[in-house]
Amino acid sequence: MSKTRDVALVGVSGLAGETLLNVLDEQEFAFGQIHLLDTEERAGGRPMLKGQSQRVEVLERFDFSRVALVLFADAQLAAAWAQPAVDAGCLVVDACGAFRHEADVPLVVAEVNPQALDGVGVRGIVACPDAQVVQTLVALQPLIGEAGLQSVTVATYQSMSTQGNDEVEGLALQTGRLLNGQPAEKGTFDKQAAFNLIPRIGEADEDGSSTVERQLADDVRRILELPQLPVSATCVLVPTFFGSAQVMQIRTRDPLTAKRAATLLRKASGVKLLDKPAAGGYPTPVSDATGSDQVWVGRLRQDSFDPLSISMWVVSDNLRKGVALNSLAVAELLIKDHL
């Protein structure tokens, strides 16, 4: 039996892995047999996939030569097991960014720079960027194609699921304690997170930027192949469980009206425009983006003093759109064009 479309999904027990399973169950992809893998202590479960329960196999005992492509939903497992998979003849999709810092590993947003997949032959690995980068670039790409780009300023408002399961559970615990008249325990957070805003994610460097902010800027430049592009990011952790929001201001090379920007975004793949003057005529992470396959854009505004400046509000489901759908689209492209 040919293995040319058979796939292994590694790390199904985390938030990203669970979301990937949900999307695989709901939608059709150009894959053959799908093997579910996790570490020995986490294997053995039987999640539902396409109407049937499927056993999670033990990663440490799996023969990677049985599949053509391995998709990692856990960065630690990718760091440990990607090379053995490549050595067995597989292509690897790193959905959680374990290899995104490495220059010889393509960093890909499927809707923005699929041509970068041509570099997969160097290492046999493709990395997917953070969900914030996916959200930013999917919204930007339709505008850049027409008007070019001079600079990007973005503030992100990230839910706890952008950080991990510990933060999701920590917010739930703090919220429950406060609603019951008990003091919040900081837990994994530097300060109280429930009913609060945390204006820095990651450690700060000498100039005050955080690791998350620097990486967002670096990845935007790299994917757009604009190494000198001015990108300023401020990343804020907010007391919601899922979804991500951004306020983004761009300065284009050529004048671009808000009306024309709306037309471009309305026609763009992977984008949903909701920008109306009526009450509720804007998208939110919870009401619109959660569970959605699109990046939602609203509140388009042109600076009255600068015809090159456009502002917008951008939201998406960080796990579904930012991780699962992008990595699965990358996997499909690899199977179609590189196997």
mmCIF file of C-alpha atoms in Angstrom:
data_model
loop_
_atom_site.group_PDB
_atom_site.id
_atom_site.type_symbol
_atom_site.label_atom_id
_atom_site.label_comp_id
_atom_site.label_asym_id
_atom_site.label_seq_id
_atom_site.Cartn_x
_atom_site.Cartn_y
_atom_site.Cartn_z
ATOM 1 C CA MET A 1 0.000 0.000 0.000
ATOM 2 C CA SER A 2 1.326 3.458 -0.916
ATOM 3 C CA LYS A 3 2.179 5.773 1.967
ATOM 4 C CA THR A 4 2.404 8.928 -0.176
ATOM 5 C CA ARG A 5 -0.546 10.634 1.561
ATOM 6 C CA ASP A 6 -0.377 8.961 4.986
ATOM 7 C CA VAL A 7 0.183 11.354 7.882
ATOM 8 C CA ALA A 8 1.100 11.163 11.561
ATOM 9 C CA LEU A 9 -0.142 13.795 14.015
ATOM 10 C CA VAL A 10 2.121 14.034 17.072
ATOM 11 C CA GLY A 11 0.999 15.585 20.363
ATOM 12 C CA VAL A 12 -2.777 15.219 20.328
ATOM 13 C CA SER A 13 -3.339 15.806 24.049
ATOM 14 C CA GLY A 14 -2.563 19.549 24.169
ATOM 15 C CA LEU A 15 -4.713 22.515 23.138
ATOM 16 C CA ALA A 16 -3.202 22.669 19.631
ATOM 17 C CA GLY A 17 -3.476 18.915 19.144
ATOM 18 C CA GLU A 18 -7.110 18.853 20.240
ATOM 19 C CA THR A 19 -7.928 21.684 17.826
ATOM 20 C CA LEU A 20 -6.151 19.920 14.967
ATOM 21 C CA LEU A 21 -8.204 16.797 15.680
ATOM 22 C CA ASN A 22 -11.424 18.817 15.653
ATOM 23 C CA VAL A 23 -10.597 20.390 12.301
ATOM 24 C CA LEU A 24 -9.543 17.051 10.811
ATOM 25 C CA ASP A 25 -12.839 15.565 11.989
ATOM 26 C CA GLU A 26 -14.931 18.391 10.518
ATOM 27 C CA GLN A 27 -13.224 18.974 7.157
ATOM 28 C CA GLU A 28 -11.779 16.984 4.279
ATOM 29 C CA PHE A 29 -8.050 17.098 3.584
ATOM 30 C CA ALA A 30 -5.917 15.413 0.938
ATOM 31 C CA PHE A 31 -4.522 12.893 3.406
ATOM 32 C CA GLY A 32 -4.578 9.123 3.422
ATOM 33 C CA GLN A 33 -4.457 7.263 6.712
ATOM 34 C CA ILE A 34 -3.966 9.489 9.767
ATOM 35 C CA HIS A 35 -1.991 8.094 12.718
ATOM 36 C CA LEU A 36 -2.439 9.779 16.105
ATOM 37 C CA LEU A 37 0.675 9.737 18.304
ATOM 38 C CA ASP A 38 1.621 10.901 21.770
ATOM 39 C CA THR A 39 4.137 10.042 24.453
ATOM 40 C CA GLU A 40 3.794 6.720 26.229
ATOM 41 C CA GLU A 41 2.233 8.234 29.348
ATOM 42 C CA ARG A 42 -0.383 10.079 27.251
ATOM 43 C CA ALA A 43 -1.107 7.463 24.574
ATOM 44 C CA GLY A 44 -3.906 4.916 24.636
ATOM 45 C CA GLY A 45 -6.904 7.229 24.393
ATOM 46 C CA ARG A 46 -9.483 6.819 21.649
ATOM 47 C CA PRO A 47 -10.649 10.205 20.314
ATOM 48 C CA MET A 48 -13.293 10.319 17.589
ATOM 49 C CA LEU A 49 -12.161 10.954 14.030
ATOM 50 C CA LYS A 50 -14.555 10.749 11.075
ATOM 51 C CA GLY A 51 -17.145 8.969 13.135
ATOM 52 C CA GLN A 52 -14.837 6.307 14.518
ATOM 53 C CA SER A 53 -12.779 6.093 17.689
ATOM 54 C CA GLN A 54 -9.084 5.916 16.867
ATOM 55 C CA ARG A 55 -6.409 4.793 19.273
ATOM 56 C CA VAL A 56 -3.577 7.177 20.101
ATOM 57 C CA GLU A 57 -0.403 5.202 19.387
ATOM 58 C CA VAL A 58 2.818 5.378 21.405
ATOM 59 C CA LEU A 59 5.222 7.850 19.819
ATOM 60 C CA GLU A 60 8.348 6.155 21.131
ATOM 61 C CA ARG A 61 7.417 2.882 19.373
ATOM 62 C CA PHE A 62 6.093 4.279 16.095
ATOM 63 C CA ASP A 63 7.819 3.456 12.790
ATOM 64 C CA PHE A 64 7.917 6.773 10.911
ATOM 65 C CA SER A 65 8.674 4.971 7.640
ATOM 66 C CA ARG A 66 4.958 4.077 7.566
ATOM 67 C CA VAL A 67 3.987 7.669 6.728
ATOM 68 C CA ALA A 68 5.018 10.383 4.292
ATOM 69 C CA LEU A 69 4.475 13.417 6.511
ATOM 70 C CA VAL A 70 4.553 14.093 10.243
ATOM 71 C CA LEU A 71 2.766 17.078 11.770
ATOM 72 C CA PHE A 72 3.884 18.111 15.259
ATOM 73 C CA ALA A 73 1.388 19.905 17.503
ATOM 74 C CA ASP A 74 3.798 20.137 20.455
ATOM 75 C CA ALA A 75 7.022 22.135 20.284
ATOM 76 C CA GLN A 76 8.939 19.946 22.769
ATOM 77 C CA LEU A 77 8.040 16.780 20.892
ATOM 78 C CA ALA A 78 8.964 18.419 17.601
ATOM 79 C CA ALA A 79 12.394 19.348 18.947
ATOM 80 C CA ALA A 80 13.004 15.745 20.029
ATOM 81 C CA TRP A 81 11.376 13.750 17.228
ATOM 82 C CA ALA A 82 11.440 15.831 14.030
ATOM 83 C CA GLN A 83 14.893 14.668 12.995
ATOM 84 C CA PRO A 84 14.115 10.942 13.499
ATOM 85 C CA ALA A 85 11.046 11.456 11.306
ATOM 86 C CA VAL A 86 13.121 13.138 8.598
ATOM 87 C CA ASP A 87 15.725 10.382 8.839
ATOM 88 C CA ALA A 88 12.923 7.877 8.178
ATOM 89 C CA GLY A 89 12.078 9.664 4.919
ATOM 90 C CA CYS A 90 9.242 11.934 6.102
ATOM 91 C CA LEU A 91 8.568 15.585 5.559
ATOM 92 C CA VAL A 92 7.822 17.414 8.815
ATOM 93 C CA VAL A 93 5.420 20.267 9.571
ATOM 94 C CA ASP A 94 6.253 21.996 12.853
ATOM 95 C CA ALA A 95 2.888 23.516 13.801
ATOM 96 C CA CYS A 96 4.097 25.042 17.077
ATOM 97 C CA GLY A 97 7.260 26.867 16.093
ATOM 98 C CA ALA A 98 10.044 24.706 17.511
ATOM 99 C CA PHE A 99 12.158 25.402 14.402
ATOM 100 C CA ARG A 100 10.930 28.853 13.417
ATOM 101 C CA HIS A 101 14.177 30.524 14.534
ATOM 102 C CA GLU A 102 16.301 28.431 12.157
ATOM 103 C CA ALA A 103 17.204 30.166 8.915
ATOM 104 C CA ASP A 104 17.363 26.989 6.816
ATOM 105 C CA VAL A 105 13.825 25.928 7.807
ATOM 106 C CA PRO A 106 11.080 27.645 5.739
ATOM 107 C CA LEU A 107 8.632 29.691 7.827
ATOM 108 C CA VAL A 108 5.273 29.582 6.066
ATOM 109 C CA VAL A 109 1.805 31.078 6.171
ATOM 110 C CA ALA A 110 -0.024 29.108 3.487
ATOM 111 C CA GLU A 111 -2.034 32.079 2.193
ATOM 112 C CA VAL A 112 0.948 34.446 2.134
ATOM 113 C CA ASN A 113 4.246 32.773 1.137
ATOM 114 C CA PRO A 114 3.601 29.219 -0.121
ATOM 115 C CA GLN A 115 6.580 29.642 -2.473
ATOM 116 C CA ALA A 116 8.860 29.319 0.565
ATOM 117 C CA LEU A 117 7.998 25.603 0.646
ATOM 118 C CA ASP A 118 10.477 25.154 -2.201
ATOM 119 C CA GLY A 119 13.153 25.306 0.506
ATOM 120 C CA VAL A 120 11.847 22.235 2.347
ATOM 121 C CA GLY A 121 14.466 20.018 0.719
ATOM 122 C CA VAL A 122 17.284 21.501 2.796
ATOM 123 C CA ARG A 123 16.147 20.069 6.150
ATOM 124 C CA GLY A 124 12.903 18.281 5.346
ATOM 125 C CA ILE A 125 11.140 20.521 7.899
ATOM 126 C CA VAL A 126 8.684 23.409 7.511
ATOM 127 C CA ALA A 127 7.857 25.657 10.478
ATOM 128 C CA CYS A 128 4.631 27.539 11.048
ATOM 129 C CA PRO A 129 4.797 30.907 12.823
ATOM 130 C CA ASP A 130 2.893 31.959 15.911
ATOM 131 C CA ALA A 131 -0.842 32.513 15.503
ATOM 132 C CA GLN A 132 -0.342 36.277 15.941
ATOM 133 C CA VAL A 133 1.868 36.339 12.855
ATOM 134 C CA VAL A 134 -0.671 34.353 10.837
ATOM 135 C CA GLN A 135 -3.453 36.730 11.858
ATOM 136 C CA THR A 136 -1.391 39.821 11.045
ATOM 137 C CA LEU A 137 -0.227 38.649 7.640
ATOM 138 C CA VAL A 138 -3.520 37.200 6.399
ATOM 139 C CA ALA A 139 -5.097 40.613 7.039
ATOM 140 C CA LEU A 140 -2.170 42.527 5.506
ATOM 141 C CA GLN A 141 -1.534 40.485 2.370
ATOM 142 C CA PRO A 142 -4.466 41.787 0.261
ATOM 143 C CA LEU A 143 -3.478 45.398 0.945
ATOM 144 C CA ILE A 144 0.251 44.957 0.387
ATOM 145 C CA GLY A 145 -0.345 43.499 -3.067
ATOM 146 C CA GLU A 146 -1.958 46.718 -4.230
ATOM 147 C CA ALA A 147 -0.383 49.515 -2.210
ATOM 148 C CA GLY A 148 2.935 48.174 -0.886
ATOM 149 C CA LEU A 149 4.056 48.602 2.700
ATOM 150 C CA GLN A 150 6.262 51.058 4.580
ATOM 151 C CA SER A 151 5.627 50.139 8.240
ATOM 152 C CA VAL A 152 3.448 48.155 10.621
ATOM 153 C CA THR A 153 2.414 49.021 14.172
ATOM 154 C CA VAL A 154 0.388 46.358 15.961
ATOM 155 C CA ALA A 155 -0.970 45.858 19.470
ATOM 156 C CA THR A 156 -2.162 42.325 20.216
ATOM 157 C CA TYR A 157 -4.771 41.401 22.815
ATOM 158 C CA GLN A 158 -4.157 37.706 23.381
ATOM 159 C CA SER A 159 -6.284 35.167 25.225
ATOM 160 C CA MET A 160 -4.831 32.671 27.657
ATOM 161 C CA SER A 161 -4.908 29.880 25.074
ATOM 162 C CA THR A 162 -2.176 31.700 23.142
ATOM 163 C CA GLN A 163 0.110 30.798 26.053
ATOM 164 C CA GLY A 164 -1.002 27.290 26.934
ATOM 165 C CA ASN A 165 -3.246 25.091 29.021
ATOM 166 C CA ASP A 166 -1.668 26.170 32.333
ATOM 167 C CA GLU A 167 -2.676 29.772 31.668
ATOM 168 C CA VAL A 168 -6.219 28.774 30.677
ATOM 169 C CA GLU A 169 -6.595 26.799 33.893
ATOM 170 C CA GLY A 170 -4.943 29.584 35.890
ATOM 171 C CA LEU A 171 -7.434 32.174 34.643
ATOM 172 C CA ALA A 172 -10.362 29.863 35.433
ATOM 173 C CA LEU A 173 -9.042 29.319 38.959
ATOM 174 C CA GLN A 174 -8.461 33.017 39.640
ATOM 175 C CA THR A 175 -11.869 33.969 38.238
ATOM 176 C CA GLY A 176 -13.635 31.375 40.361
ATOM 177 C CA ARG A 177 -11.836 32.469 43.528
ATOM 178 C CA LEU A 178 -12.568 36.156 42.979
ATOM 179 C CA LEU A 179 -16.245 35.537 42.204
ATOM 180 C CA ASN A 180 -16.472 33.607 45.468
ATOM 181 C CA GLY A 181 -14.958 36.423 47.516
ATOM 182 C CA GLN A 182 -11.521 34.817 47.828
ATOM 183 C CA PRO A 183 -8.179 36.419 46.912
ATOM 184 C CA ALA A 184 -6.702 35.442 43.551
ATOM 185 C CA GLU A 185 -3.510 33.417 43.605
ATOM 186 C CA LYS A 186 -1.000 34.510 40.964
ATOM 187 C CA GLY A 187 -0.028 30.968 39.998
ATOM 188 C CA THR A 188 1.723 31.010 36.602
ATOM 189 C CA PHE A 189 1.217 34.765 36.206
ATOM 190 C CA ASP A 190 3.375 37.674 37.367
ATOM 191 C CA LYS A 191 0.273 39.529 38.536
ATOM 192 C CA GLN A 192 -3.434 38.847 38.843
ATOM 193 C CA ALA A 193 -4.764 37.969 35.387
ATOM 194 C CA ALA A 194 -8.515 37.692 36.031
ATOM 195 C CA PHE A 195 -10.365 40.975 35.410
ATOM 196 C CA ASN A 196 -7.014 42.553 34.548
ATOM 197 C CA LEU A 197 -4.669 43.272 31.623
ATOM 198 C CA ILE A 198 -1.034 42.178 31.518
ATOM 199 C CA PRO A 199 0.880 44.510 29.180
ATOM 200 C CA ARG A 200 3.893 42.300 28.516
ATOM 201 C CA ILE A 201 4.222 38.697 27.399
ATOM 202 C CA GLY A 202 7.672 37.187 27.824
ATOM 203 C CA GLU A 203 10.884 38.585 29.249
ATOM 204 C CA ALA A 204 11.923 42.148 28.381
ATOM 205 C CA ASP A 205 15.216 43.030 26.751
ATOM 206 C CA GLU A 206 17.339 46.154 27.307
ATOM 207 C CA ASP A 207 15.124 48.381 25.148
ATOM 208 C CA GLY A 208 11.930 47.187 26.877
ATOM 209 C CA SER A 209 10.600 44.942 24.114
ATOM 210 C CA SER A 210 9.537 41.431 25.082
ATOM 211 C CA THR A 211 10.641 38.196 23.461
ATOM 212 C CA VAL A 212 7.149 37.697 22.014
ATOM 213 C CA GLU A 213 7.113 41.202 20.533
ATOM 214 C CA ARG A 214 10.546 40.819 18.946
ATOM 215 C CA GLN A 215 9.645 37.450 17.466
ATOM 216 C CA LEU A 216 6.401 38.766 15.974
ATOM 217 C CA ALA A 217 8.273 41.606 14.268
ATOM 218 C CA ASP A 218 11.080 39.344 13.048
ATOM 219 C CA ASP A 219 8.675 36.751 11.627
ATOM 220 C CA VAL A 220 6.594 39.359 9.787
ATOM 221 C CA ARG A 221 9.747 40.699 8.140
ATOM 222 C CA ARG A 222 11.010 37.250 7.259
ATOM 223 C CA ILE A 223 7.782 35.967 5.718
ATOM 224 C CA LEU A 224 7.246 39.154 3.711
ATOM 225 C CA GLU A 225 10.931 39.115 2.677
ATOM 226 C CA LEU A 226 11.261 42.729 3.848
ATOM 227 C CA PRO A 227 14.216 42.579 6.271
ATOM 228 C CA GLN A 228 14.293 46.361 6.840
ATOM 229 C CA LEU A 229 10.546 46.811 7.364
ATOM 230 C CA PRO A 230 9.796 48.859 10.518
ATOM 231 C CA VAL A 231 7.510 46.686 12.683
ATOM 232 C CA SER A 232 6.490 47.790 16.175
ATOM 233 C CA ALA A 233 4.559 45.338 18.362
ATOM 234 C CA THR A 234 2.999 45.544 21.811
ATOM 235 C CA CYS A 235 1.610 42.240 23.123
ATOM 236 C CA VAL A 236 -1.006 42.246 25.891
ATOM 237 C CA LEU A 237 -2.482 39.258 27.731
ATOM 238 C CA VAL A 238 -6.216 39.685 28.384
ATOM 239 C CA PRO A 239 -8.602 37.763 30.665
ATOM 240 C CA THR A 240 -10.335 35.677 27.987
ATOM 241 C CA PHE A 241 -9.843 31.983 27.301
ATOM 242 C CA PHE A 242 -9.807 31.763 23.498
ATOM 243 C CA GLY A 243 -9.401 34.085 20.521
ATOM 244 C CA SER A 244 -7.062 36.923 19.704
ATOM 245 C CA ALA A 245 -7.533 40.573 18.764
ATOM 246 C CA GLN A 246 -5.219 43.153 17.238
ATOM 247 C CA VAL A 247 -5.242 46.865 16.593
ATOM 248 C CA MET A 248 -3.066 47.381 13.540
ATOM 249 C CA GLN A 249 -1.913 50.516 11.797
ATOM 250 C CA ILE A 250 -0.035 50.247 8.529
ATOM 251 C CA ARG A 251 1.629 52.816 6.351
ATOM 252 C CA THR A 252 1.456 51.883 2.692
ATOM 253 C CA ARG A 253 3.779 52.852 -0.130
ATOM 254 C CA ASP A 254 0.941 54.206 -2.285
ATOM 255 C CA PRO A 255 -2.266 55.939 -1.133
ATOM 256 C CA LEU A 256 -5.057 53.514 -0.241
ATOM 257 C CA THR A 257 -8.533 54.613 0.785
ATOM 258 C CA ALA A 258 -10.474 52.781 3.458
ATOM 259 C CA LYS A 259 -13.152 52.036 0.869
ATOM 260 C CA ARG A 260 -10.649 50.413 -1.476
ATOM 261 C CA ALA A 261 -9.076 48.509 1.421
ATOM 262 C CA ALA A 262 -12.517 47.152 2.304
ATOM 263 C CA THR A 263 -13.023 45.949 -1.273
ATOM 264 C CA LEU A 264 -9.659 44.169 -1.280
ATOM 265 C CA LEU A 265 -10.304 42.510 2.071
ATOM 266 C CA ARG A 266 -13.811 41.448 1.075
ATOM 267 C CA LYS A 267 -12.389 39.551 -1.911
ATOM 268 C CA ALA A 268 -9.429 38.021 -0.080
ATOM 269 C CA SER A 269 -9.147 34.335 0.741
ATOM 270 C CA GLY A 270 -9.271 33.575 4.458
ATOM 271 C CA VAL A 271 -10.609 37.027 5.412
ATOM 272 C CA LYS A 272 -14.075 38.078 6.593
ATOM 273 C CA LEU A 273 -14.898 41.798 6.652
ATOM 274 C CA LEU A 274 -17.410 43.123 9.184
ATOM 275 C CA ASP A 275 -17.206 46.898 9.107
ATOM 276 C CA LYS A 276 -20.558 48.673 9.471
ATOM 277 C CA PRO A 277 -21.565 51.880 11.268
ATOM 278 C CA ALA A 278 -24.546 50.187 12.925
ATOM 279 C CA ALA A 279 -24.345 48.921 16.501
ATOM 280 C CA GLY A 280 -22.393 45.683 16.600
ATOM 281 C CA GLY A 281 -20.966 46.293 13.131
ATOM 282 C CA TYR A 282 -17.535 45.002 14.130
ATOM 283 C CA PRO A 283 -16.126 41.540 14.907
ATOM 284 C CA THR A 284 -15.080 40.280 18.337
ATOM 285 C CA PRO A 285 -13.013 37.220 19.261
ATOM 286 C CA VAL A 286 -15.838 35.508 21.160
ATOM 287 C CA SER A 287 -18.914 36.416 19.108
ATOM 288 C CA ASP A 288 -17.440 36.047 15.636
ATOM 289 C CA ALA A 289 -13.950 34.564 15.452
ATOM 290 C CA THR A 290 -14.140 31.605 17.840
ATOM 291 C CA GLY A 291 -14.784 28.486 15.799
ATOM 292 C CA SER A 292 -14.342 30.389 12.534
ATOM 293 C CA ASP A 293 -11.952 29.596 9.700
ATOM 294 C CA GLN A 294 -11.415 33.257 8.812
ATOM 295 C CA VAL A 295 -9.442 36.229 10.046
ATOM 296 C CA TRP A 296 -12.061 38.907 10.744
ATOM 297 C CA VAL A 297 -11.408 42.587 10.024
ATOM 298 C CA GLY A 298 -13.398 45.658 11.031
ATOM 299 C CA ARG A 299 -13.107 49.309 12.054
ATOM 300 C CA LEU A 300 -11.206 50.288 8.912
ATOM 301 C CA ARG A 301 -10.108 53.905 9.176
ATOM 302 C CA GLN A 302 -7.920 56.157 7.084
ATOM 303 C CA ASP A 303 -5.852 58.764 8.868
ATOM 304 C CA SER A 304 -7.273 62.198 7.976
ATOM 305 C CA PHE A 305 -3.766 63.692 8.111
ATOM 306 C CA ASP A 306 -1.882 60.918 6.340
ATOM 307 C CA PRO A 307 -3.298 59.338 3.145
ATOM 308 C CA LEU A 308 -0.798 56.486 3.483
ATOM 309 C CA SER A 309 -2.006 55.394 6.940
ATOM 310 C CA ILE A 310 -4.770 52.803 7.487
ATOM 311 C CA SER A 311 -5.955 51.445 10.847
ATOM 312 C CA MET A 312 -7.965 48.271 11.422
ATOM 313 C CA TRP A 313 -9.256 45.892 14.087
ATOM 314 C CA VAL A 314 -8.398 42.228 13.444
ATOM 315 C CA VAL A 315 -9.628 39.131 15.304
ATOM 316 C CA SER A 316 -9.284 35.383 14.844
ATOM 317 C CA ASP A 317 -9.497 32.021 16.582
ATOM 318 C CA ASN A 318 -5.829 31.646 17.483
ATOM 319 C CA LEU A 319 -5.869 27.854 17.807
ATOM 320 C CA ARG A 320 -8.127 27.065 14.861
ATOM 321 C CA LYS A 321 -7.057 29.648 12.269
ATOM 322 C CA GLY A 322 -3.629 30.505 13.596
ATOM 323 C CA VAL A 323 -2.378 26.962 14.284
ATOM 324 C CA ALA A 324 -4.576 24.163 12.968
ATOM 325 C CA LEU A 325 -5.780 25.470 9.616
ATOM 326 C CA ASN A 326 -2.459 27.001 8.652
ATOM 327 C CA SER A 327 -0.435 23.896 9.472
ATOM 328 C CA LEU A 328 -2.916 21.589 7.726
ATOM 329 C CA ALA A 329 -2.882 23.813 4.635
ATOM 330 C CA VAL A 330 0.923 23.671 4.643
ATOM 331 C CA ALA A 331 0.775 19.877 4.955
ATOM 332 C CA GLU A 332 -1.612 19.654 1.999
ATOM 333 C CA LEU A 333 0.690 21.800 -0.138
ATOM 334 C CA LEU A 334 3.669 19.605 0.737
ATOM 335 C CA ILE A 335 1.753 16.440 -0.195
ATOM 336 C CA LYS A 336 0.545 17.995 -3.441
ATOM 337 C CA ASP A 337 3.782 19.547 -4.650
ATOM 338 C CA HIS A 338 6.757 18.131 -2.735
ATOM 339 C CA LEU A 339 6.298 14.379 -2.321
#
